[in-house]
């Protein structure tokens, strides 16, 4: 069966936007073709900076027959109460060329209408294509569009040619001032740039012959292979992230590696600066050698190998000049110390409502100080110094030129200013983790400053009413909160952050608004639950169980969740849950009241009381240590006494005082379990068996 | 090819494509876009084709004559065409070939670089054209100028002449370029770069410059009231340049920066409105 090719020729599209646009082209094509009853086997989309192409393989030459129902007057109008056709009914039937008897019925909303089913014979595919293909192109939604002529079209970049072939047949679609032909363009810098295609199926090969690799996957392989080979040769690593890779792969039609080296005069410049300079604007991939220096890089020419070394010389000249710039920034920054730069933060606005960066630094210091006090690592001085200096690099020329060096530049300058190692490292790490997978600070001081920075960002945003809603998150505080929680959990920070907040009211007094602190708690607790599920793989029921008891000690919440997960599958635990549920059910409507153990009568009651005292005594210290697994084990010893208790004791005794006393005791027992969470939220395997339809059938 | 030959060849090339060949504007500008031929020419419905050289002064780019390609004053060649011809990319590449460049030997990329000037309330879509990853031109389809949506749109081609000359002459530093067969670029410009760098970064009298800014702003506004848009625009340009000096001098805090830019933008917008309001003056006609 024949294949359709549509190639959209565009002036160079922004590399990072192309994959998304191509994906949309794929989705739109498949949707429209299905709507139009055009059957095909497969859609493939290809792209380079200068073209988007879609190949629809084994596309049937004839559109499928479709049935359309034509709506007439409501049945109640078309027929009278005796079922005879009215004038309206007859008229509609006549207009459709059918008899009254052939009228069908169709429901629209609440009403029933008469209808006529019409089969629409399939048209020739090529005729349908003429109408739908321009629409598919105009339905694409690039992030940013432009106008280029008076046709009224807008697109990501000017559209310059169209090729539309159905096997070897030309489909002359029209769009703006363009009309599709057979002529495409090979690589821009070939002598014979124009290429005439004789058929759709030879598209990929014909362009390959003209030095255009239309398959982005193939271009990526070319790039990565070249990098790997060079890295192996050097015994080095290449430093490429997804963005840089995408810029190279989608910014070229035929990527060819060009290897270059860096003049020795720049080897004294810190490695981080050299790498940032190379990566700037997504042009060059640095290689990092084991000894920290990186005297070489790789760029990718769009075209053929550079036999005369002309391109290489050009690349090296650019790198040389850029590094010269970086050194200029570096030297200017070094004219004052980082500590001296701190006062310039007065002039940098953090947010109109939240004051200057100086004020933010003051808040970070207060928070970091409080955290350091609680965690008691004896690092108070280093923490305060690092917090004081952590934002100073934002006024440096280096960070203004390379924003991604924030933190790292500060760490560099701190070291050169002879700040202590702890302080310098903490500054460079305090933005960590920069993503949900990225690494955390290695140092304790860095962890504390990072916690304070993120906590402040979250609190400050919430206080001015900028909680995220839907996709709107102007301060990116979801990510900040995620970072905060990861730092606490993975850094094993045993501290209740919500209690800390209470003690810091003064710091946020200026920005206080009613209820804001509870908004902060709610927001962060929501993120904790989210991360437990998404990042730490805790089951949703376990998360619901531990989240029923809110708190600001994220590390302990995590430990609880993990302990519950460990016990979750054990049979003993299931029976404990059952016992707990009985306790809860019976006490859930009564208020917390005192009770008097001397009123306990039966042996079961007294036995439970003894066990309770034993468990309560050791439970608190176990939980404070974070040993929730042992804690649960300890609670297990209550199971049998509870079960005996319910067999022997009538809790709802006639006598009011006796009843109150028993409820009071059971309430205390339930609260013991709440140190772990609300166990009734857990779904045990025995629960799921009950809801299993197969087992219901057995009962029948 | 000497530096001055490059200018002459570009003049010739664009003259051949129907451009009015104009001269640098005699008020300091940060880029060729600020030249009134582009600012006023891109406004309104009339066709436009101009080509000119524009010395572009960017105080913060000064490097005391020590960086091989970063310059406080560099030379832009600018061609502006309204409406853009459909083969404009090829036309641009032809102009490079006309300079004697063999593009087949190089790596030429059109890398996304949308242009925006907050001071002119203007933006466009386009690329930096990179030759062996060195930016040699800015290629922009203007969409808006001075807050006015353009219809038809214009295309602006801005050539960085020092960088192009470095490729053509095969030298590693702009200062090693030949200006003509006797004089080196460095001989002509290095000392000026050095002095202006000292002036812009260290010596300019901040208070006086701030006063001058206010005076020029008032003069611009007064001229607008008198209905004199071209004189008014000259003073808007001066404001822009004075702002750039203050910026290099680190005399503007981040907060003030926004408000300075907004003041210049208001002047530019008022000039554009004044020009369009005169109804039908075509300042740079093609016929």
Coordinates of C-alpha atoms in Angstrom, one line a residue, chain A residues 403-601:
Chain A
X403 CA 23.6 32.1 36.4
X404 CA 24.1 28.3 36.7
X405 CA 27.2 29.1 38.8
X406 CA 25.2 30.5 41.7
X407 CA 26.4 28.9 44.9
X408 CA 29.4 27.3 43.1
X409 CA 31.0 30.7 42.5
X410 CA 30.3 31.7 46.1
X411 CA 32.1 28.6 47.3
X412 CA 35.1 29.3 45.0
X413 CA 35.4 32.9 46.2
X414 CA 34.9 32.0 49.8
X415 CA 37.8 29.6 49.5
X416 CA 40.0 32.2 47.9
X417 CA 39.0 34.6 50.7
X418 CA 40.4 32.0 53.2
X419 CA 37.0 31.3 54.7
X420 CA 37.0 27.9 56.4
X421 CA 36.5 24.8 54.3
X422 CA 33.2 24.1 56.0
X423 CA 31.9 27.5 55.1
X424 CA 33.0 27.4 51.5
X425 CA 31.6 24.0 50.9
X426 CA 28.3 24.9 52.5
X427 CA 27.9 27.9 50.3
X428 CA 28.6 25.9 47.1
X429 CA 26.1 23.2 48.3
X430 CA 23.3 25.3 49.7
X431 CA 21.1 25.2 46.5
X432 CA 21.2 21.4 46.6
X433 CA 19.3 19.3 45.7
X434 CA 18.5 21.1 42.4
X435 CA 16.1 18.5 41.3
X436 CA 14.2 15.5 42.7
X437 CA 17.0 13.2 41.6
X438 CA 20.0 15.5 42.1
X439 CA 22.4 15.0 44.9
X440 CA 22.2 16.5 48.4
X441 CA 24.8 18.6 50.2
X442 CA 27.6 16.4 51.5
X443 CA 28.5 18.6 54.5
X444 CA 26.4 19.1 57.6
X445 CA 26.8 22.9 57.5
X446 CA 25.6 22.8 53.9
X447 CA 22.6 20.8 54.8
X448 CA 21.6 23.2 57.5
X449 CA 21.9 26.3 55.3
X450 CA 20.1 24.5 52.5
X451 CA 17.3 23.6 54.8
X452 CA 17.0 27.2 56.0
X453 CA 17.1 28.7 52.5
X454 CA 14.4 26.4 51.3
X455 CA 12.2 26.8 54.3
X456 CA 12.4 30.5 54.0
X457 CA 11.5 30.5 50.4
X458 CA 8.4 28.3 51.1
X459 CA 7.3 30.3 54.2
X460 CA 7.9 33.7 52.4
X461 CA 5.9 32.6 49.4
X462 CA 3.0 31.3 51.4
X463 CA 2.9 34.4 53.6
X464 CA 2.4 36.6 50.6
X465 CA -0.3 34.3 49.3
X466 CA 1.6 32.6 46.5
X467 CA 0.8 29.0 47.2
X468 CA 1.0 27.0 44.0
X469 CA -2.3 26.3 42.3
X470 CA -2.5 23.9 39.4
X471 CA 0.4 24.6 37.1
X472 CA 1.0 28.0 38.6
X473 CA 3.9 28.1 41.0
X474 CA 5.6 31.4 40.6
X475 CA 8.3 30.8 43.3
X476 CA 8.8 27.2 42.4
X477 CA 8.0 26.3 46.0
X478 CA 6.9 22.8 45.2
X479 CA 10.4 22.0 44.2
X480 CA 11.8 23.9 47.2
X481 CA 9.5 22.0 49.6
X482 CA 10.5 18.7 48.0
X483 CA 14.1 19.7 48.5
X484 CA 13.5 20.6 52.1
X485 CA 11.8 17.3 52.9
X486 CA 14.5 15.3 51.1
X487 CA 17.2 17.1 53.0
X488 CA 15.5 16.3 56.3
X489 CA 14.8 12.7 55.5
X490 CA 18.0 11.7 53.7
X491 CA 20.1 14.0 55.9
X492 CA 18.5 12.3 58.9
X493 CA 17.6 15.6 60.5
X494 CA 15.7 14.8 63.6
X495 CA 13.9 18.0 64.1
X496 CA 10.3 19.1 64.2
X497 CA 10.2 22.0 61.7
X498 CA 6.7 23.0 62.6
X499 CA 7.7 23.5 66.2
X500 CA 10.7 25.5 64.9
X501 CA 8.3 27.8 63.0
X502 CA 6.4 28.6 66.2
X503 CA 9.6 29.7 67.8
X504 CA 10.4 31.9 64.9
X505 CA 7.3 34.0 64.7
X506 CA 9.4 37.2 65.1
X507 CA 11.4 36.6 62.0
X508 CA 8.3 36.6 59.9
X509 CA 6.4 39.1 61.9
X510 CA 6.6 41.7 59.2
X511 CA 5.0 39.5 56.7
X512 CA 2.6 37.8 59.0
X513 CA -0.9 37.3 57.9
X514 CA -3.6 35.4 59.7
X515 CA -3.5 31.7 59.4
X516 CA -0.4 31.8 57.3
X517 CA 1.6 29.4 59.5
X518 CA -1.1 26.8 59.3
X519 CA -1.1 27.3 55.5
X520 CA 2.6 26.6 55.5
X521 CA 2.0 23.4 57.6
X522 CA -0.7 22.2 55.3
X523 CA 1.3 22.9 52.2
X524 CA 4.4 21.1 53.4
X525 CA 2.4 18.2 54.9
X526 CA 0.9 17.7 51.4
X527 CA 4.3 17.6 49.9
X528 CA 5.5 15.1 52.5
X529 CA 2.7 12.8 51.5
X530 CA 3.4 13.3 47.8
X531 CA 7.1 12.5 48.2
X532 CA 6.6 9.5 50.4
X533 CA 4.4 8.1 47.6
X534 CA 6.3 9.2 44.5
X535 CA 9.9 9.3 45.7
X536 CA 10.2 6.8 48.5
X537 CA 7.7 4.2 47.1
X538 CA 5.5 4.1 50.2
X539 CA 2.0 2.7 49.5
X540 CA -0.8 5.2 49.5
X541 CA -2.6 3.5 52.4
X542 CA 0.6 3.6 54.5
X543 CA 1.0 7.3 53.6
X544 CA -2.6 7.9 54.7
X545 CA -1.9 6.0 57.9
X546 CA 1.2 8.0 58.9
X547 CA -0.2 11.3 57.6
X548 CA -3.2 11.0 59.9
X549 CA -0.8 12.1 62.6
X550 CA 0.6 15.4 61.3
X551 CA 3.9 16.7 62.4
X552 CA 6.9 18.6 61.2
X553 CA 9.6 16.0 61.9
X554 CA 9.8 14.7 58.3
X555 CA 12.6 12.3 59.1
X556 CA 10.5 10.6 61.7
X557 CA 7.4 10.5 59.5
X558 CA 9.6 8.7 57.0
X559 CA 10.9 6.2 59.6
X560 CA 7.3 5.5 60.7
X561 CA 6.2 5.0 57.1
X562 CA 9.0 2.7 56.5
X563 CA 8.4 0.7 59.7
X564 CA 4.7 0.3 58.9
X565 CA 5.6 -0.8 55.4
X566 CA 8.0 -3.4 56.8
X567 CA 5.3 -4.8 59.1
X568 CA 2.5 -4.4 56.6
X569 CA 2.6 -7.8 55.1
X570 CA 2.9 -9.8 58.4
X571 CA -0.2 -11.7 59.6
X572 CA 0.5 -10.7 63.3
X573 CA 0.3 -7.1 62.3
X574 CA -3.1 -7.6 60.5
X575 CA -4.5 -9.1 63.7
X576 CA -3.1 -6.1 65.6
X577 CA -4.9 -3.8 63.2
X578 CA -8.1 -5.7 63.8
X579 CA -7.6 -5.3 67.5
X580 CA -6.8 -1.6 67.2
X581 CA -9.9 -1.1 65.0
X582 CA -12.1 -2.5 67.8
X583 CA -10.5 -0.1 70.3
X584 CA -11.0 2.8 67.9
X585 CA -14.5 2.0 66.9
X586 CA -15.7 1.8 70.4
X587 CA -14.0 5.0 71.6
X588 CA -14.4 7.2 68.5
X589 CA -17.4 9.1 69.9
X590 CA -16.2 9.7 73.4
X591 CA -14.0 12.5 74.6
X592 CA -10.7 12.0 76.2
X593 CA -11.4 11.4 79.9
X594 CA -9.4 10.3 83.0
X595 CA -9.8 6.8 84.3
X596 CA -9.0 5.1 87.5
X597 CA -7.2 1.7 87.3
X598 CA -8.4 0.8 90.7
X599 CA -11.9 0.4 89.3
X600 CA -10.8 -2.3 86.9
X601 CA -12.6 -5.6 87.8

